[in-house]
Short mmCIF file of N, CA, C and O in Angstrom, two decimals:
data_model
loop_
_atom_site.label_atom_id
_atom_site.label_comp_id
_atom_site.label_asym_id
_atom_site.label_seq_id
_atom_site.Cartn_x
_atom_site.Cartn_y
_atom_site.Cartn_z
N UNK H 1 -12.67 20.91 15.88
CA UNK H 1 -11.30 21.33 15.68
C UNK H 1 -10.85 21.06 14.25
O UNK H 1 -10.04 21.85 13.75
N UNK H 2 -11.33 19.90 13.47
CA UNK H 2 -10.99 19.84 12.14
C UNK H 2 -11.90 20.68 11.18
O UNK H 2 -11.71 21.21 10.09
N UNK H 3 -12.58 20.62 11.71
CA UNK H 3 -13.78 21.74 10.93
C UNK H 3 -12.76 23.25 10.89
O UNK H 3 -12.38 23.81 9.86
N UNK H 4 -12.52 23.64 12.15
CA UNK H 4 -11.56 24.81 11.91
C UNK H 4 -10.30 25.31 11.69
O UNK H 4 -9.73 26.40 11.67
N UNK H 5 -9.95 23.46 11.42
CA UNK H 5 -8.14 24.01 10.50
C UNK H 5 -8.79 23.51 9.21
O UNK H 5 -8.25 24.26 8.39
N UNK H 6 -9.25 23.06 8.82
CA UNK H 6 -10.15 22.95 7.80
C UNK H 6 -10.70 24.41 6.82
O UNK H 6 -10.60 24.64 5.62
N UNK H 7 -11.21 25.06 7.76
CA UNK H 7 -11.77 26.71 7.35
C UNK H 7 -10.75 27.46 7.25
O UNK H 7 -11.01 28.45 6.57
N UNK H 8 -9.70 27.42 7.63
CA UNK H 8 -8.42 27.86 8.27
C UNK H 8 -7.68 27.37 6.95
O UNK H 8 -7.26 28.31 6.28
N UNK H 9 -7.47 26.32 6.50
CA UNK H 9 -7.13 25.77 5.20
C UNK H 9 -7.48 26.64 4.26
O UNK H 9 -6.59 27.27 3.68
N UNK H 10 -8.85 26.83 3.93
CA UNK H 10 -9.38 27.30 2.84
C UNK H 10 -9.10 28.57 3.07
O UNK H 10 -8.98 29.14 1.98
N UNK H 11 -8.87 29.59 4.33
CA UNK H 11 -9.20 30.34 3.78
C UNK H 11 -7.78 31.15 3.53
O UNK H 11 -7.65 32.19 2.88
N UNK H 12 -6.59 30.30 4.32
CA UNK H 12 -5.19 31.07 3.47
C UNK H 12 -5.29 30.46 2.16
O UNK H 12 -4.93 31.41 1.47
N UNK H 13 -5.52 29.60 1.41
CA UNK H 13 -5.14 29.31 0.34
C UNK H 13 -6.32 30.72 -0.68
O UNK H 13 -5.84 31.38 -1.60
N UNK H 14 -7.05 30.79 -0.44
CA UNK H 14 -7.96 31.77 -0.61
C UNK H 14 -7.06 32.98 -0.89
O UNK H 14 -6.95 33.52 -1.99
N UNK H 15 -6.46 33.32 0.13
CA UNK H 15 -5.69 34.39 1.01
C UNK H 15 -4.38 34.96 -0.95
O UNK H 15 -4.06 35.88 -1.70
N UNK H 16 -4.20 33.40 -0.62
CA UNK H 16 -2.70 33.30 -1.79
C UNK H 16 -3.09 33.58 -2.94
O UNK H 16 -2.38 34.31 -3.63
N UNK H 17 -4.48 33.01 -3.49
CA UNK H 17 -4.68 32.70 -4.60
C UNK H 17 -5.15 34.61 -4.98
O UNK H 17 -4.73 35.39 -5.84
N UNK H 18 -5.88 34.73 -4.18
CA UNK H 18 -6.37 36.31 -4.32
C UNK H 18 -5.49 37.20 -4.34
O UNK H 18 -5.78 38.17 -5.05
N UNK H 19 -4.11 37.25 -3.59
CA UNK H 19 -2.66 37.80 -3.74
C UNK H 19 -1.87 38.09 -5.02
O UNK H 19 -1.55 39.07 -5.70
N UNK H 20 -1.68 36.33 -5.00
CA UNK H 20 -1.07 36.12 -6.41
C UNK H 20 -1.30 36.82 -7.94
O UNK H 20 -0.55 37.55 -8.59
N UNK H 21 -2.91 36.20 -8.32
CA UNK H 21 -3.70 36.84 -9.09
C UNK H 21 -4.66 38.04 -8.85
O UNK H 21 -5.52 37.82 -8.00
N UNK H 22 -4.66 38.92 -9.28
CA UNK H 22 -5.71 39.92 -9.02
C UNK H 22 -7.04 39.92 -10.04
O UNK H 22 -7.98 40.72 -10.02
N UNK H 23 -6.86 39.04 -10.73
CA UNK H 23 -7.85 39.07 -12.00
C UNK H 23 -8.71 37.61 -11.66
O UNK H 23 -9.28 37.26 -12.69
N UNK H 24 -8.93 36.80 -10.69
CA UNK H 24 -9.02 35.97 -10.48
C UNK H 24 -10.93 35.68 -10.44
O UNK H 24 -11.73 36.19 -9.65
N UNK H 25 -11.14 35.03 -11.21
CA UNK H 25 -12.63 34.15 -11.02
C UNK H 25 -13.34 33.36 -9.82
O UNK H 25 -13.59 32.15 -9.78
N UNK H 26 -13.53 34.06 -9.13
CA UNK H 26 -13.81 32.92 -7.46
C UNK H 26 -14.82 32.25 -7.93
O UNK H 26 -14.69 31.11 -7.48
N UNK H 27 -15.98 32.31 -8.73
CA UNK H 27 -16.66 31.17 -9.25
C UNK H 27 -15.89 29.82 -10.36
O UNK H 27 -16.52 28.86 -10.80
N UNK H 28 -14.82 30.02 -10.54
CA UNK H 28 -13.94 29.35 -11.28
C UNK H 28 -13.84 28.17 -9.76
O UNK H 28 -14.44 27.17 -9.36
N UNK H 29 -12.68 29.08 -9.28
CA UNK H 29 -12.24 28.49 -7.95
C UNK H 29 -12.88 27.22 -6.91
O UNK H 29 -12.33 26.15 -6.63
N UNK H 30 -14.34 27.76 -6.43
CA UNK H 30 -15.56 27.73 -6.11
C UNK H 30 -16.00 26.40 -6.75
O UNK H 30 -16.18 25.36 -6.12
N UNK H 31 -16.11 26.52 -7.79
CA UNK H 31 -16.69 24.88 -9.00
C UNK H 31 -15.23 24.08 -9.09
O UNK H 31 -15.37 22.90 -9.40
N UNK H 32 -14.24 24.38 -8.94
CA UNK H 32 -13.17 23.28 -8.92
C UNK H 32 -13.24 22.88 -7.17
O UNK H 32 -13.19 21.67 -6.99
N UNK H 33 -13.32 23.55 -6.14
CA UNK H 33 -13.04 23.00 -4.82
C UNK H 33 -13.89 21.99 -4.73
O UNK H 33 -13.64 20.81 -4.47
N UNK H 34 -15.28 22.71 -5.04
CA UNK H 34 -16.44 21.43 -4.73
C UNK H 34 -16.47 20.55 -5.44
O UNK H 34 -16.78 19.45 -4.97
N UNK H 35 -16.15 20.67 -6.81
CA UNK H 35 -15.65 19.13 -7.55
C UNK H 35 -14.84 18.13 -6.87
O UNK H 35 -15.13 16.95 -6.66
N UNK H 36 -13.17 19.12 -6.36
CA UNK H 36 -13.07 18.33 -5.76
C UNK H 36 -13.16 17.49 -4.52
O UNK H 36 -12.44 16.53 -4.23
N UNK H 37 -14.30 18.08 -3.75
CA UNK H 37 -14.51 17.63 -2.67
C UNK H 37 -15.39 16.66 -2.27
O UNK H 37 -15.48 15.91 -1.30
N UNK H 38 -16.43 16.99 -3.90
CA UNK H 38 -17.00 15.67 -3.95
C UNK H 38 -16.32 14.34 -4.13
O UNK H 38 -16.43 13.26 -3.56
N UNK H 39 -15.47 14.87 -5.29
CA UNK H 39 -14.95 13.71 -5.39
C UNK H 39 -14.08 12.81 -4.64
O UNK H 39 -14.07 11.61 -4.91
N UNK H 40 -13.06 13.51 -3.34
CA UNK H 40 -13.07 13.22 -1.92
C UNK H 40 -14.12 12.45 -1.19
O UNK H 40 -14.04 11.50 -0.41
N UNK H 41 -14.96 13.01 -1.59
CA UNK H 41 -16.16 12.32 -0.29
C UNK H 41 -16.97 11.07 -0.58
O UNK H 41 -17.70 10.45 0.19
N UNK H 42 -16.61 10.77 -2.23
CA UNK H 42 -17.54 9.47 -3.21
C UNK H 42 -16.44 8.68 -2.41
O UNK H 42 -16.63 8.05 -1.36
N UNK H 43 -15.14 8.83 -3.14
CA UNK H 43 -13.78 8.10 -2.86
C UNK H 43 -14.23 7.86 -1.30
O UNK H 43 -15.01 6.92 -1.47
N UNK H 44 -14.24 8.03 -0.30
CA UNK H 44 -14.35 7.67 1.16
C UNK H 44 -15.49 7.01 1.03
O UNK H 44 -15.46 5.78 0.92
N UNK H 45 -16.81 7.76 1.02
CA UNK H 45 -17.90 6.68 1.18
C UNK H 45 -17.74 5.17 0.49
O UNK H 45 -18.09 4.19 1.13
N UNK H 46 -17.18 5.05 -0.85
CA UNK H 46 -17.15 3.93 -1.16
C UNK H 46 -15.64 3.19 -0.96
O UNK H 46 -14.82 2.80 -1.79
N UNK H 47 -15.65 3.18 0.45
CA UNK H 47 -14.63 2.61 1.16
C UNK H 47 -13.03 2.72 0.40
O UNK H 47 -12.41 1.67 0.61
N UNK H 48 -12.38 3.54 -0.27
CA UNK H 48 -11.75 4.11 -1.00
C UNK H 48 -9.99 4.11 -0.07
O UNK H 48 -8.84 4.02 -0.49
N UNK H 49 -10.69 4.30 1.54
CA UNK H 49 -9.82 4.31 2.50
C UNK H 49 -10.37 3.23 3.03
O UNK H 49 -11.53 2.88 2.83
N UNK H 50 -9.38 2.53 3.86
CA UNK H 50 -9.85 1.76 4.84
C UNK H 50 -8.49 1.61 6.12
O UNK H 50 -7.32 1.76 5.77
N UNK H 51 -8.75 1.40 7.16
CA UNK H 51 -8.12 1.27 8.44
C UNK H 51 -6.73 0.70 8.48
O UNK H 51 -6.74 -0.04 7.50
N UNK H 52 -5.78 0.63 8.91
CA UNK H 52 -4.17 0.14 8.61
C UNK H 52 -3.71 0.21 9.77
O UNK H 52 -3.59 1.32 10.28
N UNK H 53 -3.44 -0.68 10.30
CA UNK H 53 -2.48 -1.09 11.51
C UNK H 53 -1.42 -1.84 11.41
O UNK H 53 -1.54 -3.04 11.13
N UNK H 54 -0.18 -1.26 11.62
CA UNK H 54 1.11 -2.06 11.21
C UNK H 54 0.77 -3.50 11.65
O UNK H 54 0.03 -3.51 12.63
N UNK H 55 1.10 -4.64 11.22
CA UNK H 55 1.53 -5.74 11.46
C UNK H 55 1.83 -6.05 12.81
O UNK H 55 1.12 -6.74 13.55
N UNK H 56 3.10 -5.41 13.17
CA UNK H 56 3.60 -5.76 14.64
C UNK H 56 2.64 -5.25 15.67
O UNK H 56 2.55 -5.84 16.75
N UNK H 57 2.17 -4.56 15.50
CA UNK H 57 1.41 -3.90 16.41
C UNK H 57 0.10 -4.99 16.36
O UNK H 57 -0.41 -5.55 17.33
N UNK H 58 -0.18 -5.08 15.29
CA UNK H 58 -1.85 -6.51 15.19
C UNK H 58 -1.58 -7.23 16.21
O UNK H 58 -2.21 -7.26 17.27
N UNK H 59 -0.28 -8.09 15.82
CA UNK H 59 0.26 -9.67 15.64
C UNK H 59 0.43 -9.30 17.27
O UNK H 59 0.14 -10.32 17.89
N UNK H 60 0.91 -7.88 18.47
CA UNK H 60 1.25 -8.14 19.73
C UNK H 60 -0.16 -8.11 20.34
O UNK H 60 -0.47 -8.69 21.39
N UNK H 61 -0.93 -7.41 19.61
CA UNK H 61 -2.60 -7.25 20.19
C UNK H 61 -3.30 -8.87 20.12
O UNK H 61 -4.15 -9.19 20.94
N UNK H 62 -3.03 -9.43 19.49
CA UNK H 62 -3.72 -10.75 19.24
C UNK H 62 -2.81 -11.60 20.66
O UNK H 62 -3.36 -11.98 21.69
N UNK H 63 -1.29 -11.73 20.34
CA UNK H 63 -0.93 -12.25 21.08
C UNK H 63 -1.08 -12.14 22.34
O UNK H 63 -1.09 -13.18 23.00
N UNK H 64 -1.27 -10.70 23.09
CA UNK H 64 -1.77 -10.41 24.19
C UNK H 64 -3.58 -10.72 24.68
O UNK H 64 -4.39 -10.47 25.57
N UNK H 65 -3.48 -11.22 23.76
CA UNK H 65 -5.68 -11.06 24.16
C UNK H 65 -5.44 -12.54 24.08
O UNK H 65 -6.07 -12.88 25.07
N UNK H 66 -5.02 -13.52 23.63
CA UNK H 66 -4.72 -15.24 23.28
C UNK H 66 -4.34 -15.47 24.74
O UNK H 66 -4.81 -16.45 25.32
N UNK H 67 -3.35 -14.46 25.46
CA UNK H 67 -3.14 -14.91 26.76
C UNK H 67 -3.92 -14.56 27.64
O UNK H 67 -3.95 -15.24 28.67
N UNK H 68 -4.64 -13.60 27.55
CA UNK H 68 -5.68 -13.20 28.19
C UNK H 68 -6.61 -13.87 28.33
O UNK H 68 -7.16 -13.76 29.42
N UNK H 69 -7.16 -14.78 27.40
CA UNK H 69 -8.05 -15.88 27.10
C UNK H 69 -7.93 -16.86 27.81
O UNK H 69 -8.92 -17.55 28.05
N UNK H 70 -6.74 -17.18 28.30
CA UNK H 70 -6.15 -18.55 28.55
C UNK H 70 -5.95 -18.43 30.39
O UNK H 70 -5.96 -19.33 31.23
N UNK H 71 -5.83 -17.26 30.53
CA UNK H 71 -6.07 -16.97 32.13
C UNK H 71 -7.09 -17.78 32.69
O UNK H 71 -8.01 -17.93 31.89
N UNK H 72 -7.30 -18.47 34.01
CA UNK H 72 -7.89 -19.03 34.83
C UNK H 72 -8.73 -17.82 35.54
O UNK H 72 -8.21 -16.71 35.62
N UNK H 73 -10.15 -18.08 36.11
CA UNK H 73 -10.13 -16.83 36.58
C UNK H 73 -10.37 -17.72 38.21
O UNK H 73 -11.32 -18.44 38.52
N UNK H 74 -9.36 -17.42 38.91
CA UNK H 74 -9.29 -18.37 40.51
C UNK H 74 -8.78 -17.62 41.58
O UNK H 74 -8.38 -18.11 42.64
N UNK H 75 -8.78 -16.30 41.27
CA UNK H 75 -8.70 -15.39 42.36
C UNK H 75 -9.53 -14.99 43.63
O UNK H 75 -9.23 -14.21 44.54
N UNK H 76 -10.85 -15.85 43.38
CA UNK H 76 -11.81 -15.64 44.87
C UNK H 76 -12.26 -16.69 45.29
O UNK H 76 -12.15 -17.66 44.54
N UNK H 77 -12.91 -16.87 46.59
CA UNK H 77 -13.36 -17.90 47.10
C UNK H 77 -14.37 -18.55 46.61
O UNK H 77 -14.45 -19.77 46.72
N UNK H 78 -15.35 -17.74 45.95
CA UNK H 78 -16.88 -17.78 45.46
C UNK H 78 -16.38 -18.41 44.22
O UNK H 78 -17.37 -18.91 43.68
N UNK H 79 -15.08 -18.68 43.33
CA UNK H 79 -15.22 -18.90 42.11
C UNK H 79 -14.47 -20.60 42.32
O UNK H 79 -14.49 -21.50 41.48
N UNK H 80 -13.85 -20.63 43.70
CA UNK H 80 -13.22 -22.25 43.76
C UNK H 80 -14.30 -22.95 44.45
O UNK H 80 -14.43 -24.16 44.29
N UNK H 81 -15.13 -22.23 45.26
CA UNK H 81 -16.44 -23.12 45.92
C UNK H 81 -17.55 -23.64 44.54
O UNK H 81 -18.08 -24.75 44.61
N UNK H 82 -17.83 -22.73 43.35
CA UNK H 82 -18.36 -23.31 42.32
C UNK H 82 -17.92 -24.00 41.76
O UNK H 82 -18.71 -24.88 41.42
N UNK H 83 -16.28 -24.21 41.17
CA UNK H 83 -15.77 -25.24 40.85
C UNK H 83 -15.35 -26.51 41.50
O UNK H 83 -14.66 -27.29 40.86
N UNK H 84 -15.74 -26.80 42.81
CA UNK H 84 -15.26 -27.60 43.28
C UNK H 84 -17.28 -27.95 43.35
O UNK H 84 -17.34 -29.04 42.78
N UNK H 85 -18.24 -27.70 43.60
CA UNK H 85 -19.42 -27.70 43.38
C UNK H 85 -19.67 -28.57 42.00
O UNK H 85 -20.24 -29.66 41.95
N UNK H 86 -19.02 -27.74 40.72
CA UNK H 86 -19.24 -28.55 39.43
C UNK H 86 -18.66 -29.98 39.03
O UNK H 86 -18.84 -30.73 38.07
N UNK H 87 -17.92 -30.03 40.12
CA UNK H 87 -16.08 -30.90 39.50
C UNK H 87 -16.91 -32.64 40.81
O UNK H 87 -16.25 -33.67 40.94
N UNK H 88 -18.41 -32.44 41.56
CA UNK H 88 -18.91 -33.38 42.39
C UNK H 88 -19.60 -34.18 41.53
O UNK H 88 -19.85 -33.66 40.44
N UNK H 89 -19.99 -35.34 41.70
CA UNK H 89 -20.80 -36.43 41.31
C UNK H 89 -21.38 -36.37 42.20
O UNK H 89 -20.91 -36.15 43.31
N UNK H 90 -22.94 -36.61 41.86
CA UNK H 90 -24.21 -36.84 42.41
C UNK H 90 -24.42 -37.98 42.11
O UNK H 90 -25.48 -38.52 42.44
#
């Protein structure tokens, strides 16, 4: 799907540029896109972007998994018969 608003991108701007100008160089065009697309794609590979998650949103994910952590897990029989098993002196 990004591949084809992507193609879809290029090819109204295509659309305009060929409109606009009638005298127009598509090998001009052509050597500036891919310039810049390389240069798009260096910029990303060398981590150029990286991931962003607001703050509040981190700080409630942490806080929610800290309590999650802290849960007992004592909801079945099989898990108080082992602890009461571990909790014996031999």
């Amino acid at each position: 799907n990004l591949e084809l608003t992507q193609r879809e991108a290029i090819e109204n701007m295509i659309h305009q540029v060929a409109t606009s100008n009638k005298d127009i160089d598509f090998s001009t065009f052509w050597n500036n896109y891919n310039r810049d697309r390389t240069n798009i794609i260096t910029v990303i590979n060398q981590n150029g972007l990286t991931a962003y998650t607001p703050l509040q949103i981190r700080l409630s994910l942490e806080k929610a998994l800290n309590q999650y952590a802290l849960l007992e897990i004592a909801g079945c029989d099989g898990y108080t018969k082992l602890k009461y098993f571990s909790e014996r002196k031999v």
